[in-house]
mmCIF file of C-alpha atoms in Angstrom:
data_model
loop_
_atom_site.group_PDB
_atom_site.id
_atom_site.type_symbol
_atom_site.label_atom_id
_atom_site.label_comp_id
_atom_site.label_asym_id
_atom_site.label_seq_id
_atom_site.Cartn_x
_atom_site.Cartn_y
_atom_site.Cartn_z
ATOM 1 C CA MET A 1 0.091 -0.021 0.004
ATOM 2 C CA HIS A 2 1.107 3.407 -0.664
ATOM 3 C CA LEU A 3 0.755 6.423 1.805
ATOM 4 C CA ILE A 4 0.570 9.951 0.216
ATOM 5 C CA ALA A 5 0.963 12.957 2.396
ATOM 6 C CA ASP A 6 0.438 16.684 1.731
ATOM 7 C CA SER A 7 1.965 18.701 4.618
ATOM 8 C CA GLY A 8 1.658 22.265 5.006
ATOM 9 C CA SER A 9 2.736 24.568 7.858
ATOM 10 C CA THR A 10 -0.714 23.938 9.723
ATOM 11 C CA LYS A 11 -2.016 20.465 8.615
ATOM 12 C CA THR A 12 -0.758 17.243 7.048
ATOM 13 C CA THR A 13 -3.392 15.122 5.121
ATOM 14 C CA TRP A 14 -2.441 11.514 4.650
ATOM 15 C CA VAL A 15 -4.049 9.088 2.371
ATOM 16 C CA LEU A 16 -3.660 5.312 2.254
ATOM 17 C CA LEU A 17 -3.835 4.034 -1.132
ATOM 18 C CA ASP A 18 -4.176 0.595 -2.251
ATOM 19 C CA ARG A 19 -4.275 -0.224 -6.167
ATOM 20 C CA GLY A 20 -5.630 3.325 -6.840
ATOM 21 C CA SER A 21 -8.456 2.933 -4.284
ATOM 22 C CA VAL A 22 -8.353 5.226 -1.032
ATOM 23 C CA LYS A 23 -8.568 3.030 2.014
ATOM 24 C CA LYS A 24 -8.203 5.698 4.815
ATOM 25 C CA THR A 25 -7.611 9.533 5.058
ATOM 26 C CA ILE A 26 -5.808 10.706 8.231
ATOM 27 C CA SER A 27 -5.268 14.315 9.360
ATOM 28 C CA THR A 28 -2.319 15.379 11.656
ATOM 29 C CA PRO A 29 -0.589 18.708 12.363
ATOM 30 C CA GLY A 30 1.730 20.179 9.797
ATOM 31 C CA LEU A 31 5.243 18.672 9.829
ATOM 32 C CA ASN A 32 7.297 21.653 8.440
ATOM 33 C CA PRO A 33 10.944 20.675 9.403
ATOM 34 C CA TYR A 34 11.691 24.359 10.008
ATOM 35 C CA PHE A 35 9.290 24.490 12.776
ATOM 36 C CA HIS A 36 9.682 20.907 14.204
ATOM 37 C CA SER A 37 12.591 19.035 15.856
ATOM 38 C CA SER A 38 13.049 15.429 15.205
ATOM 39 C CA ALA A 39 11.618 14.501 18.432
ATOM 40 C CA SER A 40 8.284 16.459 17.906
ATOM 41 C CA ILE A 41 7.927 14.886 14.501
ATOM 42 C CA HIS A 42 8.346 11.478 15.956
ATOM 43 C CA ASP A 43 5.764 12.232 18.719
ATOM 44 C CA ILE A 44 3.288 13.541 16.025
ATOM 45 C CA LEU A 45 3.786 10.468 14.033
ATOM 46 C CA ARG A 46 3.434 8.067 16.958
ATOM 47 C CA ALA A 47 0.481 9.659 18.540
ATOM 48 C CA GLU A 48 -1.528 10.751 15.589
ATOM 49 C CA LEU A 49 -0.623 8.645 12.471
ATOM 50 C CA VAL A 50 0.510 5.102 13.260
ATOM 51 C CA THR A 51 -2.238 4.367 15.534
ATOM 52 C CA GLN A 52 -4.585 4.591 12.783
ATOM 53 C CA LEU A 53 -3.059 2.245 10.241
ATOM 54 C CA VAL A 54 -0.816 -0.969 10.091
ATOM 55 C CA ALA A 55 2.815 0.580 9.467
ATOM 56 C CA ASP A 56 4.317 -2.664 8.294
ATOM 57 C CA ASP A 57 1.567 -2.858 5.352
ATOM 58 C CA VAL A 58 2.934 0.372 3.923
ATOM 59 C CA SER A 59 5.316 -0.272 1.106
ATOM 60 C CA SER A 60 5.947 3.274 -0.103
ATOM 61 C CA ILE A 61 5.538 6.785 1.226
ATOM 62 C CA TYR A 62 5.229 9.931 -1.031
ATOM 63 C CA PHE A 63 5.513 12.808 1.280
ATOM 64 C CA TYR A 64 5.246 16.479 -0.170
ATOM 65 C CA GLY A 65 5.819 19.045 2.577
ATOM 66 C CA ALA A 66 6.349 22.711 3.329
ATOM 67 C CA GLY A 67 9.983 23.223 4.265
ATOM 68 C CA CYS A 68 11.217 19.991 2.646
ATOM 69 C CA SER A 69 13.733 22.218 0.509
ATOM 70 C CA THR A 70 17.294 20.834 1.800
ATOM 71 C CA GLU A 71 19.013 17.576 2.272
ATOM 72 C CA ASN A 72 19.225 18.213 6.002
ATOM 73 C CA LYS A 73 15.316 18.850 6.368
ATOM 74 C CA ILE A 74 14.481 15.812 4.237
ATOM 75 C CA ALA A 75 16.712 13.591 6.335
ATOM 76 C CA LEU A 76 15.254 14.703 9.457
ATOM 77 C CA LEU A 77 11.746 13.717 8.308
ATOM 78 C CA THR A 78 13.068 10.473 6.639
ATOM 79 C CA GLU A 79 14.895 9.294 9.787
ATOM 80 C CA ALA A 80 11.746 9.994 11.926
ATOM 81 C CA MET A 81 9.425 7.961 9.467
ATOM 82 C CA LYS A 82 12.026 5.011 9.226
ATOM 83 C CA VAL A 83 11.422 4.263 12.983
ATOM 84 C CA PHE A 84 7.887 3.434 12.220
ATOM 85 C CA PHE A 85 7.603 2.513 8.500
ATOM 86 C CA ARG A 86 10.343 -0.277 8.302
ATOM 87 C CA ASN A 87 9.218 -1.841 5.090
ATOM 88 C CA ALA A 88 8.545 1.377 3.111
ATOM 89 C CA GLY A 89 10.600 3.242 0.570
ATOM 90 C CA ILE A 90 10.393 6.837 1.580
ATOM 91 C CA SER A 91 10.337 9.711 -0.930
ATOM 92 C CA ILE A 92 10.226 13.151 0.378
ATOM 93 C CA PHE A 93 9.576 16.204 -2.021
ATOM 94 C CA HIS A 94 8.969 19.874 -1.607
ATOM 95 C CA ASP A 95 5.290 20.746 -1.380
ATOM 96 C CA ILE A 96 5.723 22.923 -4.619
ATOM 97 C CA LEU A 97 6.258 19.742 -6.704
ATOM 98 C CA GLY A 98 3.335 18.225 -5.068
ATOM 99 C CA ALA A 99 1.227 21.352 -6.053
ATOM 100 C CA ALA A 100 2.617 21.052 -9.544
ATOM 101 C CA ARG A 101 1.934 17.364 -9.863
ATOM 102 C CA ALA A 102 -1.666 17.791 -8.488
ATOM 103 C CA LEU A 103 -2.542 20.768 -10.508
ATOM 104 C CA LEU A 104 -0.700 20.169 -13.656
ATOM 105 C CA GLY A 105 -0.278 16.406 -13.874
ATOM 106 C CA ARG A 106 2.022 15.892 -16.798
ATOM 107 C CA LYS A 107 1.195 19.320 -18.418
ATOM 108 C CA GLU A 108 3.266 22.572 -18.621
ATOM 109 C CA GLY A 109 2.484 25.603 -16.348
ATOM 110 C CA ILE A 110 3.044 27.600 -13.571
ATOM 111 C CA ALA A 111 1.917 26.163 -10.087
ATOM 112 C CA CYS A 112 1.310 28.317 -7.051
ATOM 113 C CA ILE A 113 0.684 27.766 -3.334
ATOM 114 C CA LEU A 114 -1.421 30.156 -1.482
ATOM 115 C CA GLY A 115 -2.126 28.877 1.972
ATOM 116 C CA THR A 116 -0.581 29.592 5.392
ATOM 117 C CA GLY A 117 2.377 30.453 3.241
ATOM 118 C CA CYS A 118 3.168 30.778 -0.405
ATOM 119 C CA ASN A 119 5.227 29.475 -3.212
ATOM 120 C CA SER A 120 5.355 29.063 -6.919
ATOM 121 C CA CYS A 121 7.233 27.147 -9.784
ATOM 122 C CA TYR A 122 7.374 26.635 -13.387
ATOM 123 C CA TYR A 123 6.755 22.905 -14.219
ATOM 124 C CA ASP A 124 7.582 21.336 -17.818
ATOM 125 C CA GLY A 125 5.118 18.512 -17.084
ATOM 126 C CA LYS A 126 8.056 16.296 -15.670
ATOM 127 C CA GLU A 127 10.230 18.449 -13.348
ATOM 128 C CA ILE A 128 10.370 21.824 -11.759
ATOM 129 C CA ARG A 129 12.510 24.074 -14.082
ATOM 130 C CA ALA A 130 12.387 27.360 -12.203
ATOM 131 C CA GLY A 131 11.148 28.676 -8.900
ATOM 132 C CA VAL A 132 11.024 32.133 -6.826
ATOM 133 C CA PRO A 133 12.205 31.998 -3.136
ATOM 134 C CA SER A 134 9.147 32.881 -1.024
ATOM 135 C CA LEU A 135 11.295 33.963 1.999
ATOM 136 C CA GLY A 136 8.642 33.045 4.585
ATOM 137 C CA TYR A 137 6.246 35.080 6.557
ATOM 138 C CA ILE A 138 9.010 37.718 7.743
ATOM 139 C CA PHE A 139 10.407 38.662 4.352
ATOM 140 C CA GLY A 140 7.772 37.326 1.889
ATOM 141 C CA ASP A 141 4.631 35.090 1.767
ATOM 142 C CA GLU A 142 2.699 37.849 -0.358
ATOM 143 C CA GLY A 143 -0.725 36.685 -0.863
ATOM 144 C CA ALA A 144 -0.450 34.003 1.747
ATOM 145 C CA GLY A 145 -2.586 33.673 4.978
ATOM 146 C CA SER A 146 0.344 34.846 7.029
ATOM 147 C CA ASN A 147 0.719 37.838 5.038
ATOM 148 C CA ILE A 148 -3.058 38.798 4.954
ATOM 149 C CA GLY A 149 -3.126 38.258 8.767
ATOM 150 C CA LYS A 150 -0.086 40.498 9.258
ATOM 151 C CA LEU A 151 -1.511 43.389 7.226
ATOM 152 C CA PHE A 152 -4.760 43.104 9.003
ATOM 153 C CA LEU A 153 -3.202 43.132 12.436
ATOM 154 C CA GLU A 154 -0.898 46.052 11.496
ATOM 155 C CA ARG A 155 -3.865 48.092 10.715
ATOM 156 C CA TYR A 156 -5.750 47.021 13.832
ATOM 157 C CA LEU A 157 -2.970 47.891 16.040
ATOM 158 C CA LYS A 158 -2.303 51.295 14.425
ATOM 159 C CA GLU A 159 -6.067 52.148 14.605
ATOM 160 C CA ARG A 160 -6.583 52.081 10.851
ATOM 161 C CA LEU A 161 -9.577 49.538 10.874
ATOM 162 C CA PRO A 162 -12.922 50.838 10.033
ATOM 163 C CA ALA A 163 -15.059 51.438 13.255
ATOM 164 C CA ASP A 164 -17.405 48.450 12.378
ATOM 165 C CA LEU A 165 -14.617 46.107 11.761
ATOM 166 C CA LYS A 166 -12.738 47.137 14.782
ATOM 167 C CA THR A 167 -15.790 46.404 17.029
ATOM 168 C CA GLU A 168 -16.591 42.981 15.385
ATOM 169 C CA PHE A 169 -12.840 42.012 15.775
ATOM 170 C CA GLN A 170 -12.686 42.930 19.354
ATOM 171 C CA GLN A 171 -15.921 41.046 20.159
ATOM 172 C CA ALA A 172 -14.515 38.069 18.446
ATOM 173 C CA TYR A 173 -11.034 37.859 19.891
ATOM 174 C CA ASN A 174 -10.618 40.047 22.635
ATOM 175 C CA LEU A 175 -6.800 40.417 22.006
ATOM 176 C CA THR A 176 -4.458 42.860 23.810
ATOM 177 C CA LEU A 177 -1.334 44.345 22.361
ATOM 178 C CA GLU A 178 0.573 42.014 24.736
ATOM 179 C CA ASP A 179 -1.243 38.972 23.435
ATOM 180 C CA ILE A 180 -0.465 39.680 20.030
ATOM 181 C CA LEU A 181 3.194 40.429 20.593
ATOM 182 C CA ASN A 182 3.646 37.509 22.819
ATOM 183 C CA ALA A 183 2.077 35.080 20.139
ATOM 184 C CA LEU A 184 4.346 36.657 17.400
ATOM 185 C CA TYR A 185 7.744 36.897 19.490
ATOM 186 C CA ASN A 186 7.447 34.196 22.246
ATOM 187 C CA LEU A 187 5.075 31.330 21.122
ATOM 188 C CA PRO A 188 5.726 28.574 18.603
ATOM 189 C CA TYR A 189 4.198 28.934 14.970
ATOM 190 C CA PRO A 190 3.742 32.683 14.489
ATOM 191 C CA ASN A 191 3.035 32.158 10.904
ATOM 192 C CA ARG A 192 -0.025 30.043 11.883
ATOM 193 C CA PHE A 193 -1.112 32.854 14.358
ATOM 194 C CA LEU A 194 -1.097 35.356 11.723
ATOM 195 C CA ALA A 195 -2.796 33.020 9.127
ATOM 196 C CA SER A 196 -5.601 32.196 11.709
ATOM 197 C CA PHE A 197 -7.071 35.603 11.129
ATOM 198 C CA SER A 198 -8.254 34.581 7.801
ATOM 199 C CA GLU A 199 -11.159 32.828 9.712
ATOM 200 C CA PHE A 200 -12.385 36.432 10.521
ATOM 201 C CA ILE A 201 -11.606 38.124 7.189
ATOM 202 C CA ALA A 202 -12.754 35.479 4.741
ATOM 203 C CA PRO A 203 -16.428 35.672 5.663
ATOM 204 C CA ARG A 204 -16.362 39.433 5.492
ATOM 205 C CA GLN A 205 -14.349 39.652 2.308
ATOM 206 C CA SER A 206 -17.019 41.798 0.537
ATOM 207 C CA HIS A 207 -16.341 44.517 3.034
ATOM 208 C CA PRO A 208 -14.468 47.200 0.963
ATOM 209 C CA PHE A 209 -11.704 47.720 3.224
ATOM 210 C CA LEU A 210 -10.950 43.944 3.507
ATOM 211 C CA ARG A 211 -11.426 43.418 -0.158
ATOM 212 C CA ALA A 212 -8.961 45.934 -0.757
ATOM 213 C CA LEU A 213 -6.639 44.599 1.846
ATOM 214 C CA VAL A 214 -6.828 41.058 0.385
ATOM 215 C CA LYS A 215 -6.343 42.206 -3.066
ATOM 216 C CA SER A 216 -3.256 44.293 -2.357
ATOM 217 C CA SER A 217 -1.620 41.045 -0.811
ATOM 218 C CA LEU A 218 -2.600 39.023 -3.820
ATOM 219 C CA LEU A 219 -1.222 41.745 -6.264
ATOM 220 C CA ALA A 220 1.955 41.617 -4.416
ATOM 221 C CA PHE A 221 2.027 37.813 -4.926
ATOM 222 C CA PHE A 222 1.763 38.231 -8.562
ATOM 223 C CA GLU A 223 4.460 40.877 -8.747
ATOM 224 C CA GLU A 224 6.810 39.025 -6.572
ATOM 225 C CA GLN A 225 6.163 35.406 -7.710
ATOM 226 C CA VAL A 226 4.137 34.890 -10.949
ATOM 227 C CA LYS A 227 5.637 37.795 -12.850
ATOM 228 C CA LYS A 228 9.131 36.616 -12.393
ATOM 229 C CA TYR A 229 8.574 33.779 -14.942
ATOM 230 C CA ASP A 230 9.459 35.079 -18.518
ATOM 231 C CA ASN A 231 6.387 33.108 -20.001
ATOM 232 C CA TYR A 232 3.806 33.818 -17.293
ATOM 233 C CA ARG A 233 1.330 35.288 -19.924
ATOM 234 C CA GLU A 234 1.831 32.205 -22.202
ATOM 235 C CA VAL A 235 1.090 29.231 -19.966
ATOM 236 C CA PRO A 236 -1.721 28.684 -17.572
ATOM 237 C CA VAL A 237 -1.227 29.760 -13.916
ATOM 238 C CA SER A 238 -2.960 27.379 -11.274
ATOM 239 C CA PHE A 239 -3.244 27.677 -7.704
ATOM 240 C CA VAL A 240 -3.984 25.355 -4.653
ATOM 241 C CA GLY A 241 -4.423 26.280 -1.008
ATOM 242 C CA SER A 242 -7.012 27.549 1.406
ATOM 243 C CA ILE A 243 -6.350 31.320 0.357
ATOM 244 C CA ALA A 244 -6.602 30.723 -3.171
ATOM 245 C CA TYR A 245 -9.791 28.718 -2.780
ATOM 246 C CA HIS A 246 -11.508 30.962 -0.179
ATOM 247 C CA TYR A 247 -10.607 34.339 -1.925
ATOM 248 C CA ASN A 248 -10.921 32.804 -5.589
ATOM 249 C CA GLY A 249 -12.934 35.959 -6.729
ATOM 250 C CA ILE A 250 -10.435 38.306 -5.652
ATOM 251 C CA LEU A 251 -7.743 36.143 -6.907
ATOM 252 C CA LEU A 252 -9.264 35.983 -10.409
ATOM 253 C CA GLU A 253 -9.697 39.913 -10.493
ATOM 254 C CA ALA A 254 -5.958 40.184 -9.614
ATOM 255 C CA ALA A 255 -4.948 37.848 -12.312
ATOM 256 C CA GLU A 256 -7.122 39.643 -15.020
ATOM 257 C CA GLU A 257 -5.305 42.874 -13.864
ATOM 258 C CA ASN A 258 -1.938 41.302 -14.452
ATOM 259 C CA LYS A 259 -3.126 39.498 -17.903
ATOM 260 C CA VAL A 260 -2.533 36.092 -16.340
ATOM 261 C CA LYS A 261 -4.647 33.115 -17.615
ATOM 262 C CA VAL A 262 -5.726 31.110 -14.639
ATOM 263 C CA GLY A 263 -5.968 27.341 -14.807
ATOM 264 C CA LYS A 264 -7.231 25.376 -11.843
ATOM 265 C CA ILE A 265 -7.913 26.488 -8.320
ATOM 266 C CA MET A 266 -7.971 23.837 -5.880
ATOM 267 C CA LYS A 267 -8.227 23.926 -2.000
ATOM 268 C CA SER A 268 -6.079 21.038 -1.507
ATOM 269 C CA PRO A 269 -3.586 19.252 -3.737
ATOM 270 C CA ILE A 270 -4.301 15.664 -2.140
ATOM 271 C CA GLU A 271 -7.009 14.607 -4.943
ATOM 272 C CA GLY A 272 -4.592 15.636 -7.631
ATOM 273 C CA LEU A 273 -1.862 13.614 -5.900
ATOM 274 C CA ILE A 274 -4.161 10.677 -5.676
ATOM 275 C CA SER A 275 -4.860 10.745 -9.429
ATOM 276 C CA TYR A 276 -1.046 11.301 -10.156
ATOM 277 C CA HIS A 277 0.138 8.188 -8.014
ATOM 278 C CA SER A 278 -2.507 6.017 -9.207
ATOM 279 C CA MET A 279 -1.557 6.478 -12.823
ATOM 280 C CA GLN A 280 2.024 5.908 -11.418
ATOM 281 C CA GLY A 281 0.845 2.503 -10.212
#
């Protein structure tokens, strides 16, 4: 049996696949090796994954993850998985390859991730041929949940929110300046904290202030990511991730302004990865 995983900074979706048929879907926390130690990855696998399947029945693992961009980070995850999956061949890839395979299959195009973080690549139907560093939530992540949340909190803390939004936000969260700064500088996963405010923004995205804020972040994504590829107007540009999915109307508007031809918009790459690996056998 094959075990396919799509892992972002917030959540990992695992699918157990037997001869092209889905036997089980399991959700665990995200396993970004930039935010987890070997010990914490081991603990998550032990407590939340291997209790829900027979590890010795897994013959291969295809893991697509945020942060899986260097040999050291890949080795960290591989060693943690080997403890439990003794019979499995383990293949770990960067999440942007997972996005490309899910969105484009074996066709050429530009694949983009817009979730907690952001990323993009030019994919020739087989391999990634070019990419743009996303630089994370401090220096980049334009268009991503962490960036949208950062822009929103900045305006809230600087008293630049419209009165109606400020009142609704305070009623929903009751956060002090100390709470926010503590979450950003002292607690783990500040990128997730920032991205979590999309739960407040998305249902209110028709509000002119929020629509403009989200659009400014998405326009920055096109500028800093998509438009870096020479052929961005010639090939389809496809998107995967919760931000792309929930703000698809604003995304399409930003794409049109940049003369970008949008291909697919998917909430999660997992269905596309199931199809890709089913064809692989």
